[in-house]
Coordinates of C-alpha atoms and ligand atoms in Angstrom, one line a residue:
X919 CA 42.9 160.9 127.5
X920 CA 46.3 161.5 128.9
X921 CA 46.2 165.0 127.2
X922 CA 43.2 165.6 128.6
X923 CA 44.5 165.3 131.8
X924 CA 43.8 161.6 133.2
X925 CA 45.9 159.0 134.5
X926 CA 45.9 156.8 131.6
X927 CA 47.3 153.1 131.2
X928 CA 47.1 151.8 127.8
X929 CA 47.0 147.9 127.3
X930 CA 48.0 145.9 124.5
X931 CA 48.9 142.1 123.9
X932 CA 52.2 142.6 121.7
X933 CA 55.2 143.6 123.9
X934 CA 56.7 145.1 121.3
X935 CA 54.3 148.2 120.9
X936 CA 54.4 148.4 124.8
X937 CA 57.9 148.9 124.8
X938 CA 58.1 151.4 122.1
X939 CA 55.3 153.2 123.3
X940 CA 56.9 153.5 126.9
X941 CA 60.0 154.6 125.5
X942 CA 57.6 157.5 123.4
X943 CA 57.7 155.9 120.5
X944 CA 54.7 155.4 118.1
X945 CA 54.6 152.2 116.3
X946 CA 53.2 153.4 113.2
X947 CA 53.5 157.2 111.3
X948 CA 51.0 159.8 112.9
X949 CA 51.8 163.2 112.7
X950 CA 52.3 165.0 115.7
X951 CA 51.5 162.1 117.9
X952 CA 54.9 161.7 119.1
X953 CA 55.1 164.8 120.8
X954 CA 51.6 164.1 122.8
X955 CA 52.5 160.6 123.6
X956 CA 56.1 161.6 124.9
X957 CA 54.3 165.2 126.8
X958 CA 52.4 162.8 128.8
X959 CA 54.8 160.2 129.2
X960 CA 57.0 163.1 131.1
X961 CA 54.5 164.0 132.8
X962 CA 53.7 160.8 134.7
X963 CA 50.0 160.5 133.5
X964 CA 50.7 157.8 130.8
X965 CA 52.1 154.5 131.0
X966 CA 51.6 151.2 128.6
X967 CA 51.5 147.5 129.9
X968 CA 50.8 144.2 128.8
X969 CA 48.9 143.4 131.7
X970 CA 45.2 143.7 132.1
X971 CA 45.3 142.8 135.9
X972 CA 47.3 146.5 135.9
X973 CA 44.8 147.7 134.5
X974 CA 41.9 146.2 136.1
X975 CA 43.4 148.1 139.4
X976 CA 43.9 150.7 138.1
X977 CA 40.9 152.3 136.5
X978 CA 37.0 152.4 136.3
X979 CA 36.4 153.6 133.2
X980 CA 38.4 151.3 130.6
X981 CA 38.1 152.5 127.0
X982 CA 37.9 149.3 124.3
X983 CA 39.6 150.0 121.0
X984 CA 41.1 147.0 119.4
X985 CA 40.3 146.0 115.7
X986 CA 37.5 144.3 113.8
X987 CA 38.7 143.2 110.7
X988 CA 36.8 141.7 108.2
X989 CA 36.1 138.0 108.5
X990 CA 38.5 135.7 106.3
X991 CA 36.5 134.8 103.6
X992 CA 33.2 136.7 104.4
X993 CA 31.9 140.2 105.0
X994 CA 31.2 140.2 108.5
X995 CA 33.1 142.2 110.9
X996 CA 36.0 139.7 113.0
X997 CA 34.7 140.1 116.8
X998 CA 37.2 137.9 118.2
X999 CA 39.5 140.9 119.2
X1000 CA 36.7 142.8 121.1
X1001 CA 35.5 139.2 122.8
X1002 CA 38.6 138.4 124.0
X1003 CA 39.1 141.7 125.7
X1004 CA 35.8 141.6 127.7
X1005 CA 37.0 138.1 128.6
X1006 CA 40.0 138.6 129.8
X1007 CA 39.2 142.3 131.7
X1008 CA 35.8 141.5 132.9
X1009 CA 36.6 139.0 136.1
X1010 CA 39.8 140.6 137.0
X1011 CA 37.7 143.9 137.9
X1012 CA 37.9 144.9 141.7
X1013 CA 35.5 147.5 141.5
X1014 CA 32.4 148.9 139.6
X1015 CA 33.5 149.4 136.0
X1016 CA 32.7 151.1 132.9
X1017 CA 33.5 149.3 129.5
X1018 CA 33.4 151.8 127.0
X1019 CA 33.3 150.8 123.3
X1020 CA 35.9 152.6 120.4
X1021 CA 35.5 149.6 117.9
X1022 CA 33.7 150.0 114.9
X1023 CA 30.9 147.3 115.7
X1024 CA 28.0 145.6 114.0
X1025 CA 24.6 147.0 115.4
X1026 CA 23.6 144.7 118.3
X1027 CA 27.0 144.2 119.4
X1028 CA 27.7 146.5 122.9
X1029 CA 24.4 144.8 124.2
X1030 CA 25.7 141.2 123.8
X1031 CA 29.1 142.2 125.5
X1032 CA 27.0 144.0 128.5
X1033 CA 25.6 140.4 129.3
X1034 CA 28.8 138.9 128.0
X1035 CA 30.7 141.2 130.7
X1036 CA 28.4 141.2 133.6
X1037 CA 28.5 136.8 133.0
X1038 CA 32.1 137.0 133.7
X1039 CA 33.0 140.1 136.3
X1040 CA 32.8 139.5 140.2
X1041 CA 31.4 143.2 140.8
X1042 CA 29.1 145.8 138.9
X1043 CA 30.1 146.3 135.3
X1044 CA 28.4 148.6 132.0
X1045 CA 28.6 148.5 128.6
X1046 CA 28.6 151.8 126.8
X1047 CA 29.5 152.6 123.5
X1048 CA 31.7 155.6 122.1
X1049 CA 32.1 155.5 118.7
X1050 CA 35.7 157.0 117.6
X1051 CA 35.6 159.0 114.2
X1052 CA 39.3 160.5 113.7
X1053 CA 40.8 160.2 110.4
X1054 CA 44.7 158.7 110.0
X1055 CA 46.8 161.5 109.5
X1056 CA 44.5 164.1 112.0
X1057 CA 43.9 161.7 114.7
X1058 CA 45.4 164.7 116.9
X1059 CA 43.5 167.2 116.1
X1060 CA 40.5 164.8 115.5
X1061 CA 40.4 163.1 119.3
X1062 CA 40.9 166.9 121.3
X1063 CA 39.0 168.5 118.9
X1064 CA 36.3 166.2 117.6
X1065 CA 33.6 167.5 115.6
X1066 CA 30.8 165.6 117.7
X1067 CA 30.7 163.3 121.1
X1068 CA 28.0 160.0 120.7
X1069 CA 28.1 158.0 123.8
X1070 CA 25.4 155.1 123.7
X1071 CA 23.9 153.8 126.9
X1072 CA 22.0 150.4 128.1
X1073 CA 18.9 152.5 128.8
X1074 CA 17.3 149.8 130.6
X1075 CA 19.8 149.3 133.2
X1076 CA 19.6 151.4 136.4
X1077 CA 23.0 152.2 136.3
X1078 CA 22.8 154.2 132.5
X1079 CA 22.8 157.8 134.5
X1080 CA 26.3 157.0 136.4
X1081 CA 27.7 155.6 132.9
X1082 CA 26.7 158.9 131.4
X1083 CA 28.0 161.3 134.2
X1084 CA 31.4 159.2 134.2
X1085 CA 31.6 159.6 130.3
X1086 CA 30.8 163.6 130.9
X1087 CA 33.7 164.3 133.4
X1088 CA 35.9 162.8 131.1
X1089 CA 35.4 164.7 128.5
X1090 CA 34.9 168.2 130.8
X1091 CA 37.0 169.9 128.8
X1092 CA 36.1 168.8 125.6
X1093 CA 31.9 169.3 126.5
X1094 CA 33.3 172.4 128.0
X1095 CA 34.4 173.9 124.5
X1096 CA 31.0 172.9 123.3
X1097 CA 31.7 169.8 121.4
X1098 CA 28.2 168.7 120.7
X1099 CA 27.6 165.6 122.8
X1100 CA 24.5 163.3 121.5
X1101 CA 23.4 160.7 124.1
X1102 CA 21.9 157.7 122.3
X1103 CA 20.5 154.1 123.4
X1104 CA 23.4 151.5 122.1
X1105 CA 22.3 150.0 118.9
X1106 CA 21.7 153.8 117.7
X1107 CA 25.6 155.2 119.1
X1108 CA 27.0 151.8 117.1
X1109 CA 25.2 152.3 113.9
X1110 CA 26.0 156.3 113.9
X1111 CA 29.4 155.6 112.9
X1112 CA 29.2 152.6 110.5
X1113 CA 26.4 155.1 108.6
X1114 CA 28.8 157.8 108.8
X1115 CA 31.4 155.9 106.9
X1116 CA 28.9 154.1 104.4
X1117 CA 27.7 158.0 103.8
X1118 CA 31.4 158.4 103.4
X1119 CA 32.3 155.8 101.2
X1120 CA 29.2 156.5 98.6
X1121 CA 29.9 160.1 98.6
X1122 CA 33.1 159.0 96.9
X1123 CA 32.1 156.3 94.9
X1124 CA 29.5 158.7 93.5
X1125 CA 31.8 161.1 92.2
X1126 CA 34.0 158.1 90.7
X1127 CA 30.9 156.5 88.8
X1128 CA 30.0 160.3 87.5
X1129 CA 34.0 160.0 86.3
X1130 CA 33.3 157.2 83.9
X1131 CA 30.8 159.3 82.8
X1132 CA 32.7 162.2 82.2
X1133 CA 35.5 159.8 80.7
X1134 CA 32.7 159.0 78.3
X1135 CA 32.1 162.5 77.3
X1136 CA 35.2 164.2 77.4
X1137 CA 33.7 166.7 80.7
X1138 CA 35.8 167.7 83.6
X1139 CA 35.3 165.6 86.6
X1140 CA 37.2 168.3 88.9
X1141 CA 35.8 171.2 87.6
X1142 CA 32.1 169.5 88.4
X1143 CA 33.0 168.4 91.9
X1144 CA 34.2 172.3 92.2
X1145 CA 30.5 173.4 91.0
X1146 CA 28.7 171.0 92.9
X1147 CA 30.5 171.7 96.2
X1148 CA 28.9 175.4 96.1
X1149 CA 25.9 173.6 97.1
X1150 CA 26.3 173.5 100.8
X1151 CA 23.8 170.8 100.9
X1152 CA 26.3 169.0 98.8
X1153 CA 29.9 170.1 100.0
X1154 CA 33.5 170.0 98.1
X1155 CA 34.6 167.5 100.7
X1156 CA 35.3 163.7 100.0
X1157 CA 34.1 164.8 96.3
X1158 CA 37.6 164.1 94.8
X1159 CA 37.3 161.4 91.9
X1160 CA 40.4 158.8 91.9
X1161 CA 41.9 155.7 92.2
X1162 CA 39.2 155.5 95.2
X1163 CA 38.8 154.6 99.0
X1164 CA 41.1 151.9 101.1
X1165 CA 42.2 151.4 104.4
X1166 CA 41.7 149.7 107.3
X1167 CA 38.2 151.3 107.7
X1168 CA 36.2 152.2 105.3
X1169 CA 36.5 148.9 103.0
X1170 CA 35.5 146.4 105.2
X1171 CA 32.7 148.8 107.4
X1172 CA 30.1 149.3 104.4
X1173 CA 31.0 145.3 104.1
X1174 CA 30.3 144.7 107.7
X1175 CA 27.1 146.8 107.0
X1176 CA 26.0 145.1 104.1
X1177 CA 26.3 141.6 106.5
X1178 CA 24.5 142.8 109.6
X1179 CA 21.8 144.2 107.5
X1180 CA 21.2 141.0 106.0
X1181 CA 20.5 139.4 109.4
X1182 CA 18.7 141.7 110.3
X1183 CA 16.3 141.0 107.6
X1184 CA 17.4 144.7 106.2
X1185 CA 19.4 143.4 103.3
X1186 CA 17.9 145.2 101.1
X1187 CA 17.9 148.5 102.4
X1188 CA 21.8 148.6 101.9
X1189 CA 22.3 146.8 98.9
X1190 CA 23.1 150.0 97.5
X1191 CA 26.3 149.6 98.9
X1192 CA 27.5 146.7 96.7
X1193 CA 27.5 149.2 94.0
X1194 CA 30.0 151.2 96.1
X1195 CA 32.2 148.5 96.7
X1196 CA 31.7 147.4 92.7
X1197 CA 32.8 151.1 91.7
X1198 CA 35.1 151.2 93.6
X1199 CA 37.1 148.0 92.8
X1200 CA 36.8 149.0 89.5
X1201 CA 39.1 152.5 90.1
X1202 CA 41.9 149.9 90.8
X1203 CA 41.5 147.8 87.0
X1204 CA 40.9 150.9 85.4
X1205 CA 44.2 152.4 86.2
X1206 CA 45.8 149.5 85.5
X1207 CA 44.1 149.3 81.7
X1208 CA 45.4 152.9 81.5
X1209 CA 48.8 152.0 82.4
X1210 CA 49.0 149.2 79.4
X1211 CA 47.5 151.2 77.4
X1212 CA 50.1 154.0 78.0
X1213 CA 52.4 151.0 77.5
X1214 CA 51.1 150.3 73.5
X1215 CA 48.6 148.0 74.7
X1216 CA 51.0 145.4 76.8
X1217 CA 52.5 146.1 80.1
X1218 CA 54.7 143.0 79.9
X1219 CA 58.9 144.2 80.1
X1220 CA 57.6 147.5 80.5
X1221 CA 58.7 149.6 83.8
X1222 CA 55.9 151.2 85.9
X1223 CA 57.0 153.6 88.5
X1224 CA 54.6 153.6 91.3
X1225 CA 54.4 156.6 93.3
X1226 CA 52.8 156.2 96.9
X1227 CA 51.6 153.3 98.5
X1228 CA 49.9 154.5 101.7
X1229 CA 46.2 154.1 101.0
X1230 CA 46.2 158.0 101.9
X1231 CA 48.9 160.2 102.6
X1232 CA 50.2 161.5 106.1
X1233 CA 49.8 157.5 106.5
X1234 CA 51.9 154.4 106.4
X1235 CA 49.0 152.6 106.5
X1236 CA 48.9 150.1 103.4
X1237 CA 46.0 147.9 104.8
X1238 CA 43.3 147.5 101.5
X1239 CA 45.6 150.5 99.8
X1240 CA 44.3 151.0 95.8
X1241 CA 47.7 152.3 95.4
X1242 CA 49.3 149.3 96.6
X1243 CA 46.9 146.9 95.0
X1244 CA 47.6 148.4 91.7
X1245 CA 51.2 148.1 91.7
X1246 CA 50.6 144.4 92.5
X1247 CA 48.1 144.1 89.3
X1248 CA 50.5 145.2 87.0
X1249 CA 53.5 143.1 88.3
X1250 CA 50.9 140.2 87.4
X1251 CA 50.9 141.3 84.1
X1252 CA 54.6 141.3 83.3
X1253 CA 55.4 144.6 84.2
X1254 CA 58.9 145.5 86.0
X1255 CA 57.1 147.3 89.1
X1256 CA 59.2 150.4 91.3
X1257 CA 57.6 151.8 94.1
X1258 CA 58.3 154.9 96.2
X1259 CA 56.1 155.7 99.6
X1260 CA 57.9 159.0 101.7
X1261 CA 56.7 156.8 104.8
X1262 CA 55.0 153.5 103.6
X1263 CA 57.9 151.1 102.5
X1264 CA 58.1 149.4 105.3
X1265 CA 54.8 147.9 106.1
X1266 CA 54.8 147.9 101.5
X1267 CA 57.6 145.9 101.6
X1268 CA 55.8 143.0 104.4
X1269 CA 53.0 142.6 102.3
X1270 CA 54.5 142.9 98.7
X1271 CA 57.7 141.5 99.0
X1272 CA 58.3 140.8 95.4
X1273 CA 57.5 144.6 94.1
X1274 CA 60.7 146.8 93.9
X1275 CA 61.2 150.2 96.2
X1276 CA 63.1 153.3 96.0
X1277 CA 64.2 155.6 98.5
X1278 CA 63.6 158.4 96.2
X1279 CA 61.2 159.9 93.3
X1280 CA 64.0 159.8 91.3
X1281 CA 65.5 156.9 92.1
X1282 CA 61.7 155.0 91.1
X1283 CA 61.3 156.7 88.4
X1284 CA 64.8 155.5 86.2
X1285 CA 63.8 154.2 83.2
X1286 CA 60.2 154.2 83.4
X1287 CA 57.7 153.7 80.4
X1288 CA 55.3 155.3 82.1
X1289 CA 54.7 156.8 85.9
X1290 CA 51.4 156.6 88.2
X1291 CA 51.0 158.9 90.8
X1292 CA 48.5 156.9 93.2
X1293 CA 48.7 158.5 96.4
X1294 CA 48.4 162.4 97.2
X1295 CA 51.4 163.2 99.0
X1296 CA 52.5 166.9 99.0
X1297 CA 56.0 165.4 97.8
X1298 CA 54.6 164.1 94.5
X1299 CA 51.7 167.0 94.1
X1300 CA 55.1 169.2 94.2
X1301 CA 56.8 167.5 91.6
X1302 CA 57.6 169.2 87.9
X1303 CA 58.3 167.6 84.8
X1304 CA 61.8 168.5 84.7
X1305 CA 62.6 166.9 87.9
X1306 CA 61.2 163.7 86.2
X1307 CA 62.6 164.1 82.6
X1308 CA 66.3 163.4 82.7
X1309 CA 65.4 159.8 84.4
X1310 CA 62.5 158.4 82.9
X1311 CA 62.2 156.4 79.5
X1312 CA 58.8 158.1 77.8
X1313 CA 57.3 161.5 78.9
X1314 CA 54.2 159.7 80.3
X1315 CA 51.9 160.2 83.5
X1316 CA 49.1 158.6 84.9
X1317 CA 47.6 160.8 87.9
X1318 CA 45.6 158.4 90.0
X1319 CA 44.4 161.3 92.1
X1320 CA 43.6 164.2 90.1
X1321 CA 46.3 165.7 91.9
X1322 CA 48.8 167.3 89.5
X1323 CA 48.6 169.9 87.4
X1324 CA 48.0 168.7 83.9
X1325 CA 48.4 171.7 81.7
X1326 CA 51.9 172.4 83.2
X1327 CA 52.6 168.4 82.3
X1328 CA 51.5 168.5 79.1
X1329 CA 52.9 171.7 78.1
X1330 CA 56.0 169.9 78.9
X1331 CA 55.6 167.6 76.5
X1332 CA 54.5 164.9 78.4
X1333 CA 51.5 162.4 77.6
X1334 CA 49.4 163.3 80.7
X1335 CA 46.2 160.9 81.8
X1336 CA 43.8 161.7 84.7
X1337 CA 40.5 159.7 85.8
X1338 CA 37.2 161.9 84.7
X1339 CA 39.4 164.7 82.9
X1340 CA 39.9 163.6 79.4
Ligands
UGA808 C1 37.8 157.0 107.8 C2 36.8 158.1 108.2 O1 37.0 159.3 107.4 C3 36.9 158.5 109.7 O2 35.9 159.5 110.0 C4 36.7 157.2 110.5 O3 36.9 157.5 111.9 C5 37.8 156.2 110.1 O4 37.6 155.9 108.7 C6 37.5 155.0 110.9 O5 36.5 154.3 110.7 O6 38.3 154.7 111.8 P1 40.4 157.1 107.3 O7 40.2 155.6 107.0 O8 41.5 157.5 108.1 O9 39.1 157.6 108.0 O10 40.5 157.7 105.8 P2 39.7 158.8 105.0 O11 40.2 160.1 105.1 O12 38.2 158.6 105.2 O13 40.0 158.2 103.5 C7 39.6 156.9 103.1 C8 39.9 156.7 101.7 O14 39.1 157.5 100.8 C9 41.4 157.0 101.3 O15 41.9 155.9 100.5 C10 41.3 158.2 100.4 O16 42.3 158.3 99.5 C11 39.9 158.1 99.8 N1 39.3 159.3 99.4 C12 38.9 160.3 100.3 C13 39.0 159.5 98.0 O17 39.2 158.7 97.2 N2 38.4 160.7 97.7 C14 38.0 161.7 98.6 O18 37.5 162.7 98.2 C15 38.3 161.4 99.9

C-alpha cells in the first residue's frame, strides 16, 4: 500500500516484528521485500506500531490480514485472530471506517464481523472483503501486479457504494493498468479465493494420483504433464507430480472448506477434497518407503541426507512442509537424519529440534546411504553428481520433485528414483 503511494501504518501484537520492521527488516525470507519495505520506510509513508489506537487515528480504510489457522484438533478455520482484531479496532474508531478483509475466511464470515463491528464501534463502520492471492516467494510482484482485484461488498447496506469507491482509489493505479477488478456481494469475494486454492490443491493432487499410476506402469509422469499442458484448457502450471503441496495455506484451506461445507448442509459437494488431502498425505509415506527401500529394506543406522525443508523454495516457510515432515518420518524409523535448507534452518530447527542441519550440500550429504532432494531450490536443481560423490556413502538419489536431471545421474553411476518416472 505504501508502494502504491499511501500513508500506511502496519499493526501487529508482537513487538518484536514491529521493531524489525521499523528498522526495514522483514521478519521472515521474501525476496525483494526488503528493498520495498525500507523504499517506503525512507520515504516517510510507512511506519509499524503495536498500537491499534495509532491506528484507529490514523486511517479510514484499515486492511485486516492476520492468520486463520486450522483449529487444534479439527478442520475448521481458527477465527480467534480475525475476532480479536475487530474487537479491539472497532470502538477505538473516531471516524467512519472501512474494515477490509485479507484473511482467508470461511464463507459467511465478513457478514458476521459487519454486525460484530458495527456492535462495538462508536461511529459508522463496513465490512468488506478483499481476498489476497499472492504466492510466498512472489508476493512482490503478486500484490503490485496481481492478476485480478475481488472486493466483496454488504450489498444491503446503504453505505456499499462509498466502500466500493474507497476500495477503487486505492487501487488507482493498479485499476489504472487494467487489473481486472470483480465486484461481488461478501459470501461470493470470500469463497473466490478458498475455490481458487481447493482448484489449486486438486490440480496437484491430480497429477500425483496419475503418478501412482504411471509408477504402476513404468510411463513418464513429466513427459505427460508436458503433453497435457498443450491443452490450454488444461495448462503446464501447478501440473508438477512430487512430494506434494504444504504450507501455511493450501493444507488447511481445502480443510476449512470441507468444514464449512458441511454446515452448510454442502458436505457433500466437496467431499472430493478428502481424496486430495488423502493423496496427498500419501506423497509424504511414499518417499519415505522409497528411502528404506534405497536403504535394503530398513532405514534404521542408515544416514538420510535431506535436502530442503521450506515447503517451497524462495521460502523459509516450514509450516505443514512435506519436505520437513519427511525428514521427521524417517528419524522415527531409526534413520540418522541431516538436513540442509539455503534459507529454512532456522524456523527447521524450532519445530524439529532433534533432526541434524548443515550449513552446506556438502556438508549434509557426508556419509549418506542415500540422498532426497525434497524441495526445488535452484541450489540443489544445480547440483551434479560429482559435487556429491566424494562425500557420500552409496551413489543413491531420491528426487522428491522431479527436479533433477536423471539421465545425467544415472549415467554417473548413481541409483536415481523419481515419483511417476520409473
Ligand atoms: C498458495 C496459492 O498459490 C496463492 O495463490 C494463495 O494466495 C496462497 O496459497 C494463500 O492462500 O495465501 P503458496 O502457499 O505461497 O500460495 O504456495 P504455492 O505456490 O501455491 O505452492 C503450494 C504447495 O504446492 C507447495 O508445497 C509446492 O511445492 C506445491 N506444488 C506446487 C506442487 O507440489 N506441484 C506444483 O505443480 C505446484
Amino acid at each position: 500500500m505504501a508502494e502504491l503511494g499511501h500513508d500506511v501504518i502496519g499493526v501487529d501484537v508482537d513487538p518484536g516484528k514491529v521493531a524489525k520492521l521499523s528498522d526495514g527488516v522483514t521478519p521472515f525470507y521474501e525476496p525483494g521485500l526488503e528493498a520495498v519495505l525500507r523504499r517506503n520506510l525512507d520515504a516517510g509513508r510507512l511506519k509499524f506500531t503495536t498500537s491499534y489506537a495509532e491506528a484507529a487515528a490514523h486511517a479510514e480504510v484499515h486492511f485486516l490480514g492476520v492468520g486463520t489457522p486450522q483449529k487444534k484438533g479439527e478442520y475448521a478455520a481458527d477465527l480467534g485472530y480475525v475476532h480479536a482484531v475487530v474487537d479491539t479496532l472497532a470502538p477505538l474508531l473516531e471516524r467512519p471506517s472501512v474494515i477490509v478483509g485479507k484473511s482467508t475466511v470461511p464463507v459467511g464470515t465478513a457478514a458476521a464481523l459487519g454486525e460484530r463491528a458495527r456492535a462495538l464501534a462508536p461511529v459508522d463502520v463496513e465490512v468488506a472483503w478483499n481476498p489476497e492471492f499472492l504466492r510466498e516467494g512472489f508476493a512482490v510482484k503478486d500484490t503490485l501486479r496481481p492478476d485480478r482485484l475481488v472486493l466483496g461488498v454488504d450489498r444491503q447496506r446503504d453505505a456499499s457504494a462509498w466502500v466500493e469507491q474507497q476500495v477503487r482509489e486505492l487501487y488507482a493505479d493498479l485499476l489504472h493498468a487494467e487489473v481486472p477488478f470483480l465486484l461481488t456481494d461478501l459470501a461470493t469475494a470470500e469463497l473466490v479465493k478458498v475455490s481458487a486454492n481447493a482448484f489449486l490443491a486438486t490440480k496437484i493432487s491430480f497429477i500425483n494420483a496419475v503418478s501412482e499410476v504411471c509408477d504402476a506402469t513404468g510411463a513418464d509422469v513429466t513427459v505427460l504433464a508436458d503433453a497435457l499442458g498443450y491443452d490450454e484448457r488444461i495448462g503446464r502450471r501447478f501440473l508438477n507430480a512430487g512430494l506434494g503441496f504444504g504450507g501455511g495455506c493450501l493444507p488447511k484451506d481445502i480443510r476449512a472448506f470441507m468444514a464449512r461445507a458441511g454446515e452448510l448442509g454442502a458436505g457433500h459437494a466437496v467431499a472430493f477434497l478428502r481424496e486430495v488431502d488423502n493423496i496427498n498425505m500419501r506423497r509424504r509415506s511414499k518417499v519415505v518407503d522409497m528411502a528404506a527401500q534405497a536403504c535394503g529394506g530398513s532405514l534404521l543406522g542408515a544416514n538420510v541426507a535431506v535436502l530442503g525443508a521450506a515447503f517451497k523454495p524462495e521460502s523459509d516457510d516450514v509450516r505443514d512442509s512435506p519436505a520437513l515432515n519427511v525428514a521427521g518420518m524417517i528419524q522415527l524409523n531409526g534413520a540418522v537424519v541431516t538436513v540442509y535448507d539455503p534459507k529454512a534452518l532456522e524456523n527447521s530447527r524450532r519445530i524439529f529440534p532433534t533432526l541434524n542441519y548443515a550449513t552446506s550440500v556438502v556438508e549434509a550429504c557426508e556419509r549418506a546411504d542415500v540422498v532426497l532432494v525434497l524441495t526445488e531450490w535452484d541450489e540443489f536443481t544445480a547440483l551434479r553428481p560429482v559435487d556429491l560423490e566424494p562425500v557420500v556413502r552409496a551413489k543413491r538419489v531420491i528426487d522428491g520433485r522431479n527436479c533433477l536431471d536423471r539421465d545425467v545421474w544415472r549415467q554417473a553411476g548413481w541409483v536415481y528414483a523419481g515419483l511417476g518416472t520409473s
